[in-house]
């Protein structure tokens, strides 16, 4: 702890006691914010773990299905399918706040042209397995976007938790102890001055 370089007077003591109320109040609010951010962060991490596991399993299965479907087609036909596959998707990104932290909110809107019966390639050139692969990918786009949204939110929350933790530690281990140490020092000095003055008055009498 470091004592502040101030004069040991009653005015300075009163001023420091007023100054001390603000860091204590801010320390309590920041601790509450940090705890709530941690609670929200843990909930998002759990959802992220569950969703990522589902997405990874889906991608693993869809890749197996794609390789099986691809093995039944000519490589040139497969390239043509990807060139003529007209899937388009738009999404709306908005902002939400979690304890003062701005996080993204994504709302996917898949165009009608992605329907299976409107794809612009020949069904005779393709096969049912490849059609099912394309359809499954379209059906799981919302999960991919949700996963990206949660991971970005976790990153932003983690950054703000670290900033809040540093502020809490700064108040708890530096600012508040320094003010309390200075107040204690001034109180001791004033008590010593009062005792000296009392002894002087007793000697005079």
JSON list of C-alpha atoms in Angstrom, two decimals, residues 88-199:
[
{"chain": "A", "resi": 88, "resn": "UNK", "atom": "CA", "xyz": [-28.32, -17.57, -52.28]},
{"chain": "A", "resi": 89, "resn": "UNK", "atom": "CA", "xyz": [-28.82, -16.52, -48.73]},
{"chain": "A", "resi": 90, "resn": "UNK", "atom": "CA", "xyz": [-29.17, -13.17, -47.03]},
{"chain": "A", "resi": 91, "resn": "UNK", "atom": "CA", "xyz": [-29.14, -12.54, -43.33]},
{"chain": "A", "resi": 92, "resn": "UNK", "atom": "CA", "xyz": [-29.87, -9.59, -41.11]},
{"chain": "A", "resi": 93, "resn": "UNK", "atom": "CA", "xyz": [-27.38, -8.69, -38.42]},
{"chain": "A", "resi": 94, "resn": "UNK", "atom": "CA", "xyz": [-28.52, -6.67, -35.45]},
{"chain": "A", "resi": 95, "resn": "UNK", "atom": "CA", "xyz": [-26.93, -5.68, -32.17]},
{"chain": "A", "resi": 96, "resn": "UNK", "atom": "CA", "xyz": [-27.87, -6.79, -28.69]},
{"chain": "A", "resi": 97, "resn": "UNK", "atom": "CA", "xyz": [-26.38, -5.86, -25.33]},
{"chain": "A", "resi": 98, "resn": "UNK", "atom": "CA", "xyz": [-25.38, -8.12, -22.44]},
{"chain": "A", "resi": 99, "resn": "UNK", "atom": "CA", "xyz": [-24.48, -6.06, -19.36]},
{"chain": "A", "resi": 100, "resn": "UNK", "atom": "CA", "xyz": [-23.31, -3.22, -21.55]},
{"chain": "A", "resi": 101, "resn": "UNK", "atom": "CA", "xyz": [-21.42, -5.45, -24.02]},
{"chain": "A", "resi": 102, "resn": "UNK", "atom": "CA", "xyz": [-22.57, -5.18, -27.63]},
{"chain": "A", "resi": 103, "resn": "UNK", "atom": "CA", "xyz": [-22.99, -8.63, -29.20]},
{"chain": "A", "resi": 104, "resn": "UNK", "atom": "CA", "xyz": [-24.28, -9.61, -32.67]},
{"chain": "A", "resi": 105, "resn": "UNK", "atom": "CA", "xyz": [-27.67, -11.12, -33.42]},
{"chain": "A", "resi": 106, "resn": "UNK", "atom": "CA", "xyz": [-28.00, -12.86, -36.79]},
{"chain": "A", "resi": 107, "resn": "UNK", "atom": "CA", "xyz": [-31.32, -13.65, -38.45]},
{"chain": "A", "resi": 108, "resn": "UNK", "atom": "CA", "xyz": [-30.94, -15.82, -41.60]},
{"chain": "A", "resi": 109, "resn": "UNK", "atom": "CA", "xyz": [-33.38, -15.46, -44.49]},
{"chain": "A", "resi": 110, "resn": "UNK", "atom": "CA", "xyz": [-32.95, -18.13, -47.16]},
{"chain": "A", "resi": 111, "resn": "UNK", "atom": "CA", "xyz": [-34.21, -17.24, -50.61]},
{"chain": "A", "resi": 112, "resn": "UNK", "atom": "CA", "xyz": [-36.98, -19.26, -52.22]},
{"chain": "A", "resi": 113, "resn": "UNK", "atom": "CA", "xyz": [-34.62, -20.26, -55.00]},
{"chain": "A", "resi": 114, "resn": "UNK", "atom": "CA", "xyz": [-32.94, -22.72, -52.66]},
{"chain": "A", "resi": 115, "resn": "UNK", "atom": "CA", "xyz": [-35.93, -25.03, -52.71]},
{"chain": "A", "resi": 116, "resn": "UNK", "atom": "CA", "xyz": [-35.09, -28.47, -54.05]},
{"chain": "A", "resi": 117, "resn": "UNK", "atom": "CA", "xyz": [-37.57, -28.29, -56.93]},
{"chain": "A", "resi": 118, "resn": "UNK", "atom": "CA", "xyz": [-36.18, -24.98, -58.26]},
{"chain": "A", "resi": 119, "resn": "UNK", "atom": "CA", "xyz": [-32.52, -25.90, -58.62]},
{"chain": "A", "resi": 120, "resn": "UNK", "atom": "CA", "xyz": [-31.20, -25.15, -62.05]},
{"chain": "A", "resi": 121, "resn": "UNK", "atom": "CA", "xyz": [-29.50, -28.39, -62.93]},
{"chain": "A", "resi": 122, "resn": "UNK", "atom": "CA", "xyz": [-30.59, -31.58, -64.59]},
{"chain": "A", "resi": 123, "resn": "UNK", "atom": "CA", "xyz": [-31.89, -34.27, -62.25]},
{"chain": "A", "resi": 124, "resn": "UNK", "atom": "CA", "xyz": [-30.74, -36.84, -64.81]},
{"chain": "A", "resi": 125, "resn": "UNK", "atom": "CA", "xyz": [-27.16, -35.58, -64.43]},
{"chain": "A", "resi": 126, "resn": "UNK", "atom": "CA", "xyz": [-27.35, -35.67, -60.64]},
{"chain": "A", "resi": 127, "resn": "UNK", "atom": "CA", "xyz": [-28.55, -38.38, -58.29]},
{"chain": "A", "resi": 128, "resn": "UNK", "atom": "CA", "xyz": [-30.80, -38.57, -55.23]},
{"chain": "A", "resi": 129, "resn": "UNK", "atom": "CA", "xyz": [-27.86, -38.76, -52.82]},
{"chain": "A", "resi": 130, "resn": "UNK", "atom": "CA", "xyz": [-26.36, -35.51, -54.13]},
{"chain": "A", "resi": 131, "resn": "UNK", "atom": "CA", "xyz": [-29.76, -33.78, -53.96]},
{"chain": "A", "resi": 132, "resn": "UNK", "atom": "CA", "xyz": [-30.10, -34.88, -50.34]},
{"chain": "A", "resi": 133, "resn": "UNK", "atom": "CA", "xyz": [-26.64, -33.48, -49.53]},
{"chain": "A", "resi": 134, "resn": "UNK", "atom": "CA", "xyz": [-27.55, -30.07, -50.94]},
{"chain": "A", "resi": 135, "resn": "UNK", "atom": "CA", "xyz": [-30.86, -30.08, -49.09]},
{"chain": "A", "resi": 136, "resn": "UNK", "atom": "CA", "xyz": [-29.27, -31.05, -45.77]},
{"chain": "A", "resi": 137, "resn": "UNK", "atom": "CA", "xyz": [-26.73, -28.26, -46.08]},
{"chain": "A", "resi": 138, "resn": "UNK", "atom": "CA", "xyz": [-29.51, -25.74, -46.70]},
{"chain": "A", "resi": 139, "resn": "UNK", "atom": "CA", "xyz": [-31.43, -27.00, -43.68]},
{"chain": "A", "resi": 140, "resn": "UNK", "atom": "CA", "xyz": [-28.46, -26.52, -41.34]},
{"chain": "A", "resi": 141, "resn": "UNK", "atom": "CA", "xyz": [-27.33, -23.05, -42.39]},
{"chain": "A", "resi": 142, "resn": "UNK", "atom": "CA", "xyz": [-29.16, -21.50, -39.44]},
{"chain": "A", "resi": 143, "resn": "UNK", "atom": "CA", "xyz": [-27.12, -23.66, -37.03]},
{"chain": "A", "resi": 144, "resn": "UNK", "atom": "CA", "xyz": [-23.88, -22.50, -38.63]},
{"chain": "A", "resi": 145, "resn": "UNK", "atom": "CA", "xyz": [-24.91, -18.86, -38.28]},
{"chain": "A", "resi": 146, "resn": "UNK", "atom": "CA", "xyz": [-26.00, -19.41, -34.69]},
{"chain": "A", "resi": 147, "resn": "UNK", "atom": "CA", "xyz": [-22.65, -21.01, -33.91]},
{"chain": "A", "resi": 148, "resn": "UNK", "atom": "CA", "xyz": [-20.81, -18.02, -35.40]},
{"chain": "A", "resi": 149, "resn": "UNK", "atom": "CA", "xyz": [-23.00, -15.65, -33.41]},
{"chain": "A", "resi": 150, "resn": "UNK", "atom": "CA", "xyz": [-22.37, -17.45, -30.12]},
{"chain": "A", "resi": 151, "resn": "UNK", "atom": "CA", "xyz": [-18.62, -17.73, -30.65]},
{"chain": "A", "resi": 152, "resn": "UNK", "atom": "CA", "xyz": [-18.34, -14.01, -31.43]},
{"chain": "A", "resi": 153, "resn": "UNK", "atom": "CA", "xyz": [-20.45, -13.21, -28.37]},
{"chain": "A", "resi": 154, "resn": "UNK", "atom": "CA", "xyz": [-18.18, -15.38, -26.20]},
{"chain": "A", "resi": 155, "resn": "UNK", "atom": "CA", "xyz": [-15.13, -13.58, -27.54]},
{"chain": "A", "resi": 156, "resn": "UNK", "atom": "CA", "xyz": [-16.60, -10.14, -26.81]},
{"chain": "A", "resi": 157, "resn": "UNK", "atom": "CA", "xyz": [-17.76, -11.18, -23.35]},
{"chain": "A", "resi": 158, "resn": "UNK", "atom": "CA", "xyz": [-14.35, -12.67, -22.52]},
{"chain": "A", "resi": 159, "resn": "UNK", "atom": "CA", "xyz": [-12.64, -9.39, -23.49]},
{"chain": "A", "resi": 160, "resn": "UNK", "atom": "CA", "xyz": [-15.03, -7.34, -21.34]},
{"chain": "A", "resi": 161, "resn": "UNK", "atom": "CA", "xyz": [-14.68, -9.75, -18.41]},
{"chain": "A", "resi": 162, "resn": "UNK", "atom": "CA", "xyz": [-10.92, -9.29, -18.55]},
{"chain": "A", "resi": 163, "resn": "UNK", "atom": "CA", "xyz": [-11.27, -5.49, -18.61]},
{"chain": "A", "resi": 164, "resn": "UNK", "atom": "CA", "xyz": [-13.75, -5.56, -15.71]},
{"chain": "A", "resi": 165, "resn": "UNK", "atom": "CA", "xyz": [-11.51, -7.90, -13.72]},
{"chain": "A", "resi": 166, "resn": "UNK", "atom": "CA", "xyz": [-8.55, -5.52, -14.13]},
{"chain": "A", "resi": 167, "resn": "UNK", "atom": "CA", "xyz": [-10.69, -2.59, -12.95]},
{"chain": "A", "resi": 168, "resn": "UNK", "atom": "CA", "xyz": [-11.93, -4.54, -9.93]},
{"chain": "A", "resi": 169, "resn": "UNK", "atom": "CA", "xyz": [-8.39, -5.54, -9.00]},
{"chain": "A", "resi": 170, "resn": "UNK", "atom": "CA", "xyz": [-7.17, -1.97, -9.46]},
{"chain": "A", "resi": 171, "resn": "UNK", "atom": "CA", "xyz": [-9.81, -0.67, -7.07]},
{"chain": "A", "resi": 172, "resn": "UNK", "atom": "CA", "xyz": [-9.49, -3.55, -4.60]},
{"chain": "A", "resi": 173, "resn": "UNK", "atom": "CA", "xyz": [-5.70, -3.74, -4.36]},
{"chain": "A", "resi": 174, "resn": "UNK", "atom": "CA", "xyz": [-4.54, -0.23, -5.19]},
{"chain": "A", "resi": 175, "resn": "UNK", "atom": "CA", "xyz": [-6.93, 2.71, -5.04]},
{"chain": "A", "resi": 176, "resn": "UNK", "atom": "CA", "xyz": [-9.09, 1.74, -2.05]},
{"chain": "A", "resi": 177, "resn": "UNK", "atom": "CA", "xyz": [-6.17, 0.51, 0.14]},
{"chain": "A", "resi": 178, "resn": "UNK", "atom": "CA", "xyz": [-4.16, 3.65, -0.64]},
{"chain": "A", "resi": 179, "resn": "UNK", "atom": "CA", "xyz": [-7.05, 5.91, 0.36]},
{"chain": "A", "resi": 180, "resn": "UNK", "atom": "CA", "xyz": [-7.72, 3.89, 3.52]},
{"chain": "A", "resi": 181, "resn": "UNK", "atom": "CA", "xyz": [-4.04, 3.95, 4.46]},
{"chain": "A", "resi": 182, "resn": "UNK", "atom": "CA", "xyz": [-3.91, 7.72, 3.96]},
{"chain": "A", "resi": 183, "resn": "UNK", "atom": "CA", "xyz": [-7.07, 8.25, 6.01]},
{"chain": "A", "resi": 184, "resn": "UNK", "atom": "CA", "xyz": [-5.67, 6.09, 8.81]},
{"chain": "A", "resi": 185, "resn": "UNK", "atom": "CA", "xyz": [-2.38, 8.04, 8.72]},
{"chain": "A", "resi": 186, "resn": "UNK", "atom": "CA", "xyz": [-4.18, 11.41, 8.94]},
{"chain": "A", "resi": 187, "resn": "UNK", "atom": "CA", "xyz": [-6.38, 10.17, 11.80]},
{"chain": "A", "resi": 188, "resn": "UNK", "atom": "CA", "xyz": [-3.28, 9.08, 13.72]},
{"chain": "A", "resi": 189, "resn": "UNK", "atom": "CA", "xyz": [-1.61, 12.42, 13.08]},
{"chain": "A", "resi": 190, "resn": "UNK", "atom": "CA", "xyz": [-4.67, 14.33, 14.25]},
{"chain": "A", "resi": 191, "resn": "UNK", "atom": "CA", "xyz": [-5.00, 12.18, 17.38]},
{"chain": "A", "resi": 192, "resn": "UNK", "atom": "CA", "xyz": [-1.33, 12.75, 18.14]},
{"chain": "A", "resi": 193, "resn": "UNK", "atom": "CA", "xyz": [-1.76, 16.49, 17.67]},
{"chain": "A", "resi": 194, "resn": "UNK", "atom": "CA", "xyz": [-4.78, 16.47, 20.00]},
{"chain": "A", "resi": 195, "resn": "UNK", "atom": "CA", "xyz": [-2.85, 14.57, 22.68]},
{"chain": "A", "resi": 196, "resn": "UNK", "atom": "CA", "xyz": [0.07, 16.96, 22.38]},
{"chain": "A", "resi": 197, "resn": "UNK", "atom": "CA", "xyz": [-2.28, 19.92, 22.66]},
{"chain": "A", "resi": 198, "resn": "UNK", "atom": "CA", "xyz": [-3.97, 18.38, 25.70]},
{"chain": "A", "resi": 199, "resn": "UNK", "atom": "CA", "xyz": [-0.63, 17.79, 27.41]}
]
